[in-house]
Amino acid sequence: MENIKDKIEELRSLIRYHSNRYYNDDAPEIEDYEYDMLMRELKTLEEKYPEFDSPDSPTKKVGGKADNSFASVVHNVRMESLQDAFSKEELFDFERRVNEVVANPKYCVEPKIDGLSVSLEYENGVFVRGSTRGDGDVGEDVSGNLRVIHNIPLLLNKALPYIEVRGEVYMPKKSFERVVDRQLINGEKPFKNPRNAAAGSLRQKDSSVAASRGLDIFVFNVQQVEGAELHSHKESLDFLAELGFNTIPGYKLVDTIDGAVAEIDKIGESRGSLEFDIDGAVIKVDDFAMRAELGSTSKFPKWAVAFKYPPEEKQTRLIDIEIAVGRTGVLTPTAVLEPVHLAGTTVSRATLHNQDFINEKGIAIGDIVTVRKAGDIIPEVLCVNEHNSDSCYEFPKTCPSCGAPVVREQDEAAIRCINPDCPAQLLRNLIHFCSRDAMDIEGLGPAIIETFVDKGLITKTEDIYTLTFEQIEQAQLEGFKEKSINNIVNSISKSKDNDLGKLLFALGIRHIGAKAAKLLAEKFKSMQAVSTATKEQILEIDGFGDIMAESVVDFFSNPKSLELINNLESCGVNMSSNSVVIDNRFDGKTFVLTGTLERFKRSEASAIIESFGGKTSSSVSKKTDYVLAGAEAGSKLDKANALGITVISEAEFAEMIK
């Protein structure tokens, strides 16, 4: 029995870890199906050995917990999760349990969207608050990020005194592909799947980031309502559509469980062609009076069940392995497969991650492999079924693009080309260099940069600053008229005056983001000083660790990097920090700006604070000294008051900077 107890505790610990990675970190490490199987094994053991039951078991809890970086929201109506079913037999068991309590129920069947569950609240038809599910009882206020989702109405078609609805925020597949492409261009770790991407986007501090991600929503439930009387689920969905909500698509009312099962099969067959990700289908008792009779367990409603589709797997032959070179020089392997139909689409390519993954699976060209779509989106190789060789595939020793030797740095899985002139890295480096947080060259977006590279107008980064009106005009590019060419040339010229911090970020130094680049510029003031700084000097910067400091030193020890900087300087690009400290009245003080400022732009207020030796931060913590609060300040103001941090108005700020 001691072994059983240990097994139960081991499962609980493992599930808590993966639950935290999924719900709170938005960084799942295992597939949903694997997580579901762990939960099912634990539940089976707890039912068989009730003496080891525990009130804090993961089987008794819903979802994640509220993130303390957002204001907490207590749900007046609990946001329950659903009982899962993995076989048709379990659906018939659900019907049997329902029929023991109520007679002749009708069922509403709908797809189960794979996203992040949220509550939306309206008073007199006006959107007043939106929150995440959290643990079902307490969620987090994410109203600002929900307001920017196009399909969330801010004003309903009917001014009900109050209504709370529940929906699922998701990222459409096309939006997910765009976001991942952008992350790869910027050398960032891409989101694992659309659900992970939606959750990460909804928890952004800056709502403009959420707005840029192309999020969407389907509303599927009325939590509570004043001013309307609803008697069934289908009636409520029809009513929600009349109010202006984007309701769950394809819901259907059926008379029997057989009809529900047939509808689930139909949804399953169509999921590969849908523009959004689903991980199952839901059967709900339609009549609200029957639901009240059926009630709920401590975690699930007894009137609903979610059928989870198993991940589809197929065997096929791996006919080749292609190596691509990313912006940061990382070599990424892709399996070229004999085409196979999988989860509604034809799959001919799959990710192989890195050399360690290939070694672990024993993968070689010619093998028969099992392929699965991770999260029903990204194809991946699961295992080798038949080996074609006694040895694994080995990465090339030289870069397939430029022929330079590749290296694998200590404690890294990635194999990398470190030649800054590598052609495969050029396009992505240029796109990063011109991006908003870098040199911010308006008009030089990814498509135009690619055109300029194809036409030979740009062959290396410094060529941007030697581009002339005549060169662009003579290339006779479609859509490039006098005005548009002048705009690009003027924008390039304007970028020469950017602060050193933007240039340092634009150079694409590994591990150095926009904020770290700004700190480098403020510390050393000139490119010359940064380029000759020692690791020890760089480590003096608050927030810099060994890896970041070593990365800066390594970058400037490369002759190619110094050649690029010299060429940029010769073109007139500013190599100094423009930040000037007027006096040190805010020395050591940290400010957080929140709400709508009327007298200052946020960028102006931040610049003023920094000119007096202070710092700005995006989040409130015990280390915050002042919160400058404008109109409609939200969760940051609440947190500042809770922590006893000094809150100042714009008028008080104006007095402080006199």
C-alpha positions in Angstrom: 0.0 0.0 0.0 2.9 2.3 0.6 3.9 2.0 -3.0 0.4 3.0 -4.1 0.5 6.1 -1.8 3.9 7.1 -3.2 2.6 6.6 -6.8 -0.4 8.9 -6.0 1.8 11.6 -4.5 4.2 11.3 -7.5 1.3 11.8 -9.9 0.0 14.8 -7.9 3.4 16.4 -8.0 3.9 15.8 -11.7 0.4 17.1 -12.6 0.8 20.2 -10.4 4.1 21.0 -12.3 2.6 20.5 -15.7 -0.6 22.4 -14.7 1.5 25.4 -13.7 3.5 25.2 -16.9 0.2 25.2 -18.9 -2.1 27.6 -17.0 0.3 30.0 -15.4 3.5 30.0 -17.4 1.8 29.5 -20.8 4.7 27.1 -21.6 3.4 23.5 -21.7 6.0 20.8 -21.9 3.7 17.9 -22.7 0.7 17.5 -25.0 -2.8 17.9 -23.7 -3.5 14.1 -24.3 -0.5 13.1 -22.1 -1.7 15.5 -19.4 -5.2 14.1 -19.6 -3.9 10.6 -19.2 -1.9 11.5 -16.1 -5.0 13.1 -14.6 -7.1 10.0 -15.5 -4.5 7.7 -13.9 -4.6 9.7 -10.7 -8.4 9.9 -10.5 -8.6 6.1 -11.0 -6.1 5.5 -8.1 -7.9 7.9 -5.8 -11.3 6.2 -6.5 -9.8 2.8 -5.9 -7.9 3.8 -2.8 -10.1 6.5 -1.0 -7.9 6.3 2.1 -5.3 8.3 0.2 -7.7 11.0 -1.0 -6.8 14.6 -0.4 -8.8 17.9 -0.6 -5.8 19.6 -2.3 -5.5 17.0 -5.0 -5.3 18.3 -8.6 -8.4 16.3 -9.4 -10.3 18.6 -7.0 -9.1 21.9 -8.7 -10.0 23.9 -11.7 -7.4 25.4 -14.1 -4.6 27.6 -12.8 -4.5 30.4 -10.2 -4.9 34.1 -10.6 -1.7 35.9 -11.6 -0.8 38.5 -8.9 0.5 40.9 -11.5 -3.2 41.6 -12.4 -6.0 42.6 -10.0 -8.0 39.6 -8.7 -11.6 39.1 -9.7 -13.9 36.9 -7.6 -16.4 35.1 -9.8 -19.9 35.3 -8.4 -20.8 32.3 -10.6 -18.1 29.6 -10.5 -16.4 29.0 -13.9 -16.3 25.2 -13.8 -14.3 22.9 -16.0 -15.8 19.9 -17.7 -15.6 16.1 -17.1 -13.5 14.6 -19.9 -14.5 11.5 -21.9 -12.1 9.6 -24.2 -14.3 6.9 -25.6 -17.9 6.5 -26.9 -18.6 4.2 -24.0 -18.0 7.0 -21.6 -20.5 9.2 -23.5 -23.1 6.5 -23.0 -22.2 6.3 -19.3 -22.8 10.1 -19.1 -26.3 9.6 -20.7 -27.1 6.8 -18.2 -26.2 9.1 -15.2 -28.3 11.9 -16.7 -31.3 9.6 -17.2 -31.2 8.5 -13.6 -32.2 12.1 -12.6 -34.2 13.6 -15.5 -36.4 12.2 -18.3 -36.0 12.6 -22.1 -33.3 15.3 -22.1 -32.3 17.0 -25.3 -28.6 17.8 -25.8 -26.7 20.7 -27.4 -23.5 19.7 -29.1 -20.7 22.2 -29.9 -17.0 22.2 -30.7 -14.6 22.7 -27.8 -12.3 25.6 -28.7 -8.7 25.3 -27.5 -8.0 28.7 -25.9 -8.3 30.6 -22.7 -11.6 30.8 -20.9 -12.8 34.3 -19.9 -15.7 36.1 -18.3 -17.2 39.3 -19.9 -19.4 41.6 -17.8 -21.8 44.3 -19.1 -23.8 46.9 -17.2 -26.6 48.6 -19.1 -25.2 47.1 -22.3 -21.7 48.5 -21.8 -18.6 46.3 -21.3 -17.3 47.0 -17.8 -14.9 44.1 -17.0 -13.3 41.0 -18.3 -11.4 38.3 -16.4 -9.7 35.0 -16.8 -11.1 31.8 -15.2 -8.1 31.4 -12.9 -9.0 28.6 -10.4 -12.7 28.8 -11.2 -13.4 31.0 -8.1 -10.8 33.8 -8.5 -9.4 35.0 -11.8 -7.4 38.0 -13.0 -8.7 41.3 -14.5 -7.5 41.5 -18.1 -10.1 44.1 -19.3 -7.5 46.2 -21.2 -6.4 43.3 -23.3 -9.9 42.1 -24.0 -11.1 45.5 -25.1 -8.7 45.3 -28.1 -10.2 42.0 -29.4 -12.3 43.0 -32.4 -15.1 40.5 -31.8 -15.7 41.5 -28.2 -18.5 44.1 -28.4 -18.0 47.1 -26.1 -21.7 48.0 -26.5 -24.4 45.4 -26.8 -27.4 45.6 -29.1 -29.7 45.7 -26.1 -29.0 47.6 -22.9 -29.6 44.8 -20.3 -29.1 45.9 -16.7 -26.5 43.3 -16.3 -25.1 40.2 -18.0 -22.1 38.0 -17.5 -21.1 35.7 -20.3 -18.3 33.1 -20.7 -16.2 32.7 -23.8 -13.0 31.2 -25.1 -10.2 33.6 -26.4 -8.2 31.9 -29.1 -5.7 32.6 -31.8 -6.8 31.7 -35.3 -4.3 29.5 -37.2 -3.4 32.2 -39.7 -2.6 34.6 -36.8 -0.6 31.9 -35.1 1.5 31.4 -38.2 2.2 35.1 -38.5 3.2 35.5 -34.9 5.5 32.5 -35.1 7.1 33.8 -38.3 7.7 37.1 -36.5 9.2 35.4 -33.5 11.6 33.4 -35.7 12.6 36.5 -37.6 13.4 38.2 -34.2 15.3 35.2 -33.0 12.8 34.5 -30.2 11.5 31.1 -29.0 8.3 30.6 -30.9 5.0 29.7 -29.1 4.3 26.0 -29.0 0.7 26.1 -30.1 -2.2 28.6 -30.6 -3.6 28.1 -27.1 -0.2 28.8 -25.6 0.1 31.9 -27.9 -3.4 33.2 -26.9 -2.8 32.8 -23.2 0.6 34.6 -23.4 -0.9 37.4 -25.5 -3.8 37.9 -23.1 -1.5 38.3 -20.1 0.6 41.1 -21.8 1.1 44.2 -19.7 0.9 46.3 -22.9 -2.5 45.9 -24.6 -1.0 47.0 -27.9 0.9 43.7 -28.0 -2.3 41.8 -27.5 -3.9 43.9 -30.2 -1.1 43.0 -32.7 -1.6 39.2 -32.1 -4.9 38.9 -33.9 -6.8 37.3 -31.0 -10.5 36.3 -31.4 -13.3 34.9 -29.2 -16.2 32.6 -29.2 -18.9 33.1 -26.5 -20.6 30.0 -25.4 -22.4 30.5 -22.1 -24.6 33.0 -20.1 -23.2 33.0 -16.5 -25.9 35.3 -15.1 -28.3 37.9 -16.5 -30.8 40.6 -15.4 -33.5 41.8 -17.7 -34.0 38.6 -19.7 -35.5 35.1 -19.0 -33.7 32.1 -20.6 -34.8 28.5 -20.4 -32.4 26.5 -22.5 -28.8 26.5 -23.7 -29.7 26.8 -27.4 -32.1 29.7 -26.6 -29.3 31.4 -24.7 -26.8 31.0 -27.6 -29.4 32.4 -30.1 -30.0 35.3 -27.6 -26.2 36.0 -27.3 -25.9 36.2 -31.1 -28.8 38.8 -31.1 -26.9 40.9 -28.5 -23.9 41.1 -30.9 -21.6 38.3 -29.5 -19.6 36.0 -31.8 -21.1 32.8 -30.5 -19.6 29.3 -30.7 -20.0 28.1 -34.3 -21.8 24.9 -35.4 -23.9 24.3 -32.2 -26.7 21.8 -32.8 -29.6 20.6 -30.7 -30.2 16.8 -30.8 -32.9 14.5 -29.2 -30.7 11.5 -28.3 -27.2 10.6 -27.2 -26.8 8.7 -30.5 -27.5 12.0 -32.3 -24.9 13.7 -30.1 -22.3 11.0 -30.9 -22.9 11.4 -34.6 -22.5 15.2 -34.3 -19.2 14.7 -32.4 -17.9 12.4 -35.3 -18.9 15.1 -37.8 -17.1 17.8 -35.8 -14.0 15.6 -35.6 -14.0 15.0 -39.3 -14.0 18.7 -40.0 -11.4 19.9 -37.5 -8.5 19.8 -40.0 -10.3 22.4 -42.2 -11.3 24.8 -39.3 -9.6 28.2 -39.0 -9.3 27.7 -35.3 -7.9 24.9 -33.0 -10.3 22.5 -31.2 -9.4 19.7 -28.8 -12.8 18.1 -28.6 -16.6 18.5 -28.6 -19.0 19.2 -25.8 -22.4 17.6 -25.0 -24.6 19.7 -22.7 -28.1 19.1 -21.4 -30.1 21.8 -23.1 -32.9 22.5 -20.5 -31.8 24.8 -17.6 -34.4 23.4 -15.2 -32.9 19.9 -15.8 -29.4 21.2 -15.2 -30.5 22.6 -11.9 -31.8 19.1 -10.9 -28.6 17.4 -12.1 -26.3 19.9 -10.2 -22.5 19.7 -10.0 -19.7 17.9 -8.3 -16.9 19.9 -6.5 -15.3 20.4 -9.9 -17.6 19.5 -12.8 -21.2 20.1 -13.8 -23.1 16.8 -14.0 -25.1 18.1 -17.0 -22.1 18.3 -19.5 -19.2 16.2 -20.8 -16.3 17.0 -23.1 -15.2 14.4 -25.6 -11.5 14.7 -26.2 -10.2 13.7 -29.6 -7.0 11.5 -29.4 -4.0 13.0 -31.3 -3.9 11.3 -34.7 -0.6 9.5 -35.5 0.5 8.1 -38.8 3.6 6.2 -40.1 5.6 7.4 -43.1 9.1 7.4 -44.5 11.6 10.2 -43.8 13.1 10.9 -47.2 15.4 13.8 -46.4 16.5 16.3 -43.7 16.9 19.9 -44.6 18.9 22.4 -42.5 17.7 26.0 -42.3 19.7 28.9 -40.9 17.9 31.4 -38.7 18.6 35.1 -37.9 20.7 34.2 -34.9 22.6 31.6 -36.9 20.9 28.6 -35.4 20.7 25.6 -37.7 17.3 24.0 -37.6 16.6 20.6 -39.0 13.3 19.8 -40.8 12.2 16.3 -41.8 11.0 15.9 -45.4 8.4 13.1 -45.4 6.5 11.0 -47.9 3.2 12.9 -47.8 0.6 11.5 -45.3 -2.9 12.7 -44.4 -3.0 13.7 -40.8 -5.7 15.6 -38.7 -7.4 16.9 -41.8 -4.4 18.0 -43.8 -1.5 16.5 -45.9 1.8 16.6 -44.0 5.1 16.4 -45.9 7.4 18.2 -43.4 7.9 18.0 -39.6 10.2 19.6 -37.1 13.2 17.7 -35.7 14.2 20.4 -33.2 18.0 19.9 -32.8 20.8 17.3 -32.9 20.0 16.1 -29.3 16.4 15.3 -30.4 17.7 13.4 -33.4 20.2 11.4 -31.3 17.6 10.6 -28.6 15.1 9.2 -31.2 17.9 7.6 -33.3 16.7 9.3 -36.5 18.3 8.7 -39.9 17.3 9.4 -43.5 15.2 6.5 -44.9 13.7 5.6 -41.5 10.0 4.7 -41.1 8.8 7.2 -38.5 5.6 8.0 -36.6 4.3 11.5 -37.1 1.8 13.5 -35.0 0.5 17.0 -35.2 1.5 18.7 -31.8 -1.6 20.5 -30.7 -3.1 19.6 -34.0 -0.9 22.3 -35.6 2.8 21.6 -35.8 3.8 18.2 -37.2 6.5 16.4 -35.2 8.3 13.1 -35.4 7.5 11.0 -32.4 9.6 7.9 -32.9 11.4 5.6 -35.3 9.5 2.4 -36.2 12.0 0.9 -38.7 15.7 2.0 -38.8 17.4 2.3 -42.2 20.8 2.8 -40.7 22.8 1.9 -37.6 23.9 5.5 -37.1 21.9 8.8 -36.5 21.8 11.8 -38.9 24.7 14.2 -38.1 24.5 18.0 -38.6 26.9 19.4 -41.2 30.2 20.7 -39.8 29.9 23.9 -41.9 27.0 26.3 -42.5 24.9 25.1 -45.5 24.5 28.8 -46.6 28.0 30.3 -46.3 30.4 27.4 -45.7 31.7 28.8 -42.4 32.4 26.4 -39.6 29.5 25.9 -37.2 29.8 25.7 -33.4 27.9 24.3 -30.4 28.4 26.5 -27.4 28.6 25.1 -23.9 25.2 24.3 -22.2 23.3 24.9 -25.4 21.4 22.5 -27.6 21.7 24.8 -30.6 24.3 24.4 -33.3 25.1 27.8 -34.8 26.8 29.6 -37.6 28.7 32.6 -36.2 29.6 34.3 -39.5 27.8 37.7 -39.4 28.0 37.9 -43.2 26.1 34.6 -43.7 23.6 35.2 -46.5 20.9 33.1 -44.8 21.0 35.4 -41.9 21.1 38.6 -43.9 17.4 39.1 -44.6 16.3 38.4 -41.0 19.1 40.6 -39.6 18.0 43.4 -41.9 14.3 43.0 -40.9 15.3 43.1 -37.2 17.7 46.1 -37.8 14.8 48.2 -39.3 12.1 47.1 -36.9 10.3 49.6 -34.6 12.3 48.8 -31.4 15.5 48.9 -33.3 16.3 51.6 -35.8 12.6 52.2 -36.6 13.0 52.8 -40.3 9.5 53.5 -41.4 8.7 52.1 -44.9 11.4 49.4 -44.7 9.1 46.5 -43.7 9.9 42.8 -44.3 8.4 42.7 -47.8 10.3 45.8 -49.1 13.5 44.7 -47.5 13.2 41.3 -49.2 12.6 43.1 -52.6 15.6 45.3 -52.1 17.8 42.2 -51.3 16.5 40.3 -54.3 17.3 43.3 -56.6 20.8 43.7 -55.1 20.1 47.1 -53.6 21.1 45.8 -50.2 23.8 43.2 -49.8 24.8 44.0 -46.2 23.4 46.0 -43.3 25.4 49.2 -44.0 24.0 49.3 -47.5 20.8 50.7 -46.0 22.6 54.0 -45.4 24.1 54.3 -48.9 20.7 53.9 -50.6 19.9 56.8 -52.8 16.7 58.0 -54.5 18.3 57.4 -57.9 19.2 53.7 -57.0 15.7 52.9 -56.0 14.1 54.7 -58.9 16.4 53.0 -61.5 15.4 49.6 -60.1 11.9 50.2 -61.5 10.1 48.4 -58.7 6.4 48.0 -58.9 4.5 50.5 -56.6 7.5 52.7 -55.9 6.6 56.3 -56.9 8.5 59.5 -56.2 6.6 60.1 -52.9 7.1 56.6 -51.5 10.8 56.6 -52.5 11.3 60.0 -50.8 9.6 58.7 -47.7 12.0 55.7 -47.4 15.1 57.8 -48.0 14.0 60.4 -45.5 13.2 57.7 -42.9 16.6 56.2 -43.4 18.2 59.6 -42.9 16.2 60.3 -39.8 17.2 57.0 -38.2 20.9 58.1 -38.2 20.1 60.3 -35.2 18.6 57.5 -33.1 20.0 57.0 -29.6 22.9 54.5 -29.1 20.5 52.1 -27.2 18.4 51.6 -30.4 21.5 50.9 -32.5 22.8 48.4 -29.9 19.5 46.5 -30.0 19.5 46.7 -33.8 22.9 45.0 -34.0 21.2 41.8 -32.8 23.6 41.0 -30.0 22.5 37.6 -28.6 20.6 37.8 -25.3 20.4 41.6 -25.4 16.9 42.9 -25.8 15.7 46.5 -26.2 15.8 47.3 -22.5 19.2 45.8 -21.9 20.6 47.7 -24.9 19.3 50.9 -23.4 21.0 50.1 -20.1 24.3 49.5 -21.9 24.0 52.9 -23.7 23.2 54.7 -20.4 26.1 53.0 -18.6 28.8 53.5 -21.2 27.5 56.6 -23.2 29.4 55.7 -26.5 29.8 52.8 -28.9 33.6 53.0 -28.3 33.1 52.5 -24.6 30.7 49.7 -25.0 32.9 47.9 -27.5 36.0 48.0 -25.2 34.1 47.3 -21.9 35.2 44.2 -19.9 32.8 41.5 -18.6 33.3 42.8 -15.1 32.3 46.4 -16.1 29.2 45.2 -17.9 28.2 43.0 -14.9 28.0 46.3 -12.8 24.7 47.0 -14.7 21.7 46.0 -12.6 20.0 43.0 -14.2 23.0 41.8 -16.3 24.3 38.3 -15.7 27.3 36.3 -16.9 25.6 35.1 -20.1 24.5 38.6 -21.2 27.9 40.1 -20.3 29.8 37.4 -22.2 27.6 37.8 -25.2 28.4 41.5 -25.4 32.1 40.9 -25.1 32.0 38.1 -27.7 30.1 40.3 -30.2 32.6 43.1 -30.0 35.6 40.8 -30.2 34.5 39.7 -33.7 36.4 41.7 -36.3 33.3 41.5 -38.6 31.2 43.3 -35.9 33.7 46.1 -35.6 33.9 46.5 -39.3 30.1 46.9 -39.5 30.1 49.5 -36.7 32.9 51.5 -38.4 31.0 51.4 -41.7 27.8 52.6 -40.0 29.7 55.4 -38.3 31.2 56.4 -41.7 27.6 56.7 -43.0 26.8 59.2 -40.2 24.9 56.9 -37.8 25.0 58.3 -34.3 27.3 56.3 -31.9 26.5 58.1 -28.6 23.8 58.1 -26.0 21.5 61.0 -26.2 20.2 60.7 -22.7 21.3 63.6 -20.5 21.0 63.7 -16.7 20.0 67.2 -15.7 20.4 66.5 -12.0 20.0 63.5 -9.6 16.8 64.3 -7.8 15.3 60.9 -8.7 18.6 59.0 -8.3 17.7 55.4 -7.2 14.0 56.0 -7.5 11.7 53.8 -9.7 8.5 55.1 -11.2 5.6 53.1 -12.8 3.3 55.0 -15.2 -0.3 53.9 -15.5 -3.6 55.2 -16.9 -4.1 58.0 -19.4 -1.8 61.0 -18.9 -3.2 64.3 -20.2 -0.3 66.7 -19.8 2.6 64.4 -20.8 3.0 61.5 -23.3 4.3 58.4 -21.5 7.5 58.6 -23.5 8.0 62.2 -22.4 7.3 61.5 -18.8 9.8 58.5 -18.9 12.4 60.7 -20.5 12.0 63.4 -17.9 12.3 60.8 -15.1 15.5 59.4 -16.6 16.9 62.9 -17.1 16.7 63.3 -13.3 18.5 60.0 -12.7 15.4 57.9 -12.1 14.2 54.7 -13.7 10.8 53.5 -15.1 9.3 50.0 -14.8 6.3 48.4 -16.4 5.2 46.6 -13.3 4.5 47.5 -9.7 6.5 45.8 -6.9 7.8 46.5 -3.4 10.8 48.1 -5.1 8.6 50.8 -6.8 8.9 54.2 -5.2 6.2 56.2 -7.1 3.2 55.3 -9.3 2.2 58.2 -11.6 -1.5 57.6 -12.2 -3.6 59.1 -14.9 -7.2 58.7 -15.8 -8.7 55.2 -15.8 -5.7 53.7 -14.0 -6.4 50.0 -13.4 -4.7 47.1 -11.7 -1.4 48.8 -11.3 -3.0 51.5 -9.2 -4.9 48.8 -7.1 -1.6 47.0 -6.5 0.2 50.2 -5.5 -2.5 51.0 -2.9 -2.3 47.4 -1.6 1.5 47.7 -1.2 1.4 51.2 0.3 3.4 52.7 -2.5 3.2 56.5 -3.0 0.7 57.4 -5.8 1.1 60.8 -7.5 -1.0 62.7 -9.9 0.2 64.6 -13.0 0.0 67.9 -11.1 2.2 66.5 -8.3 4.6 65.1 -10.8 4.8 68.6 -12.4 5.7 70.1 -9.1 8.4 67.4 -8.5 10.1 68.3 -11.8 10.1 72.0 -11.5 
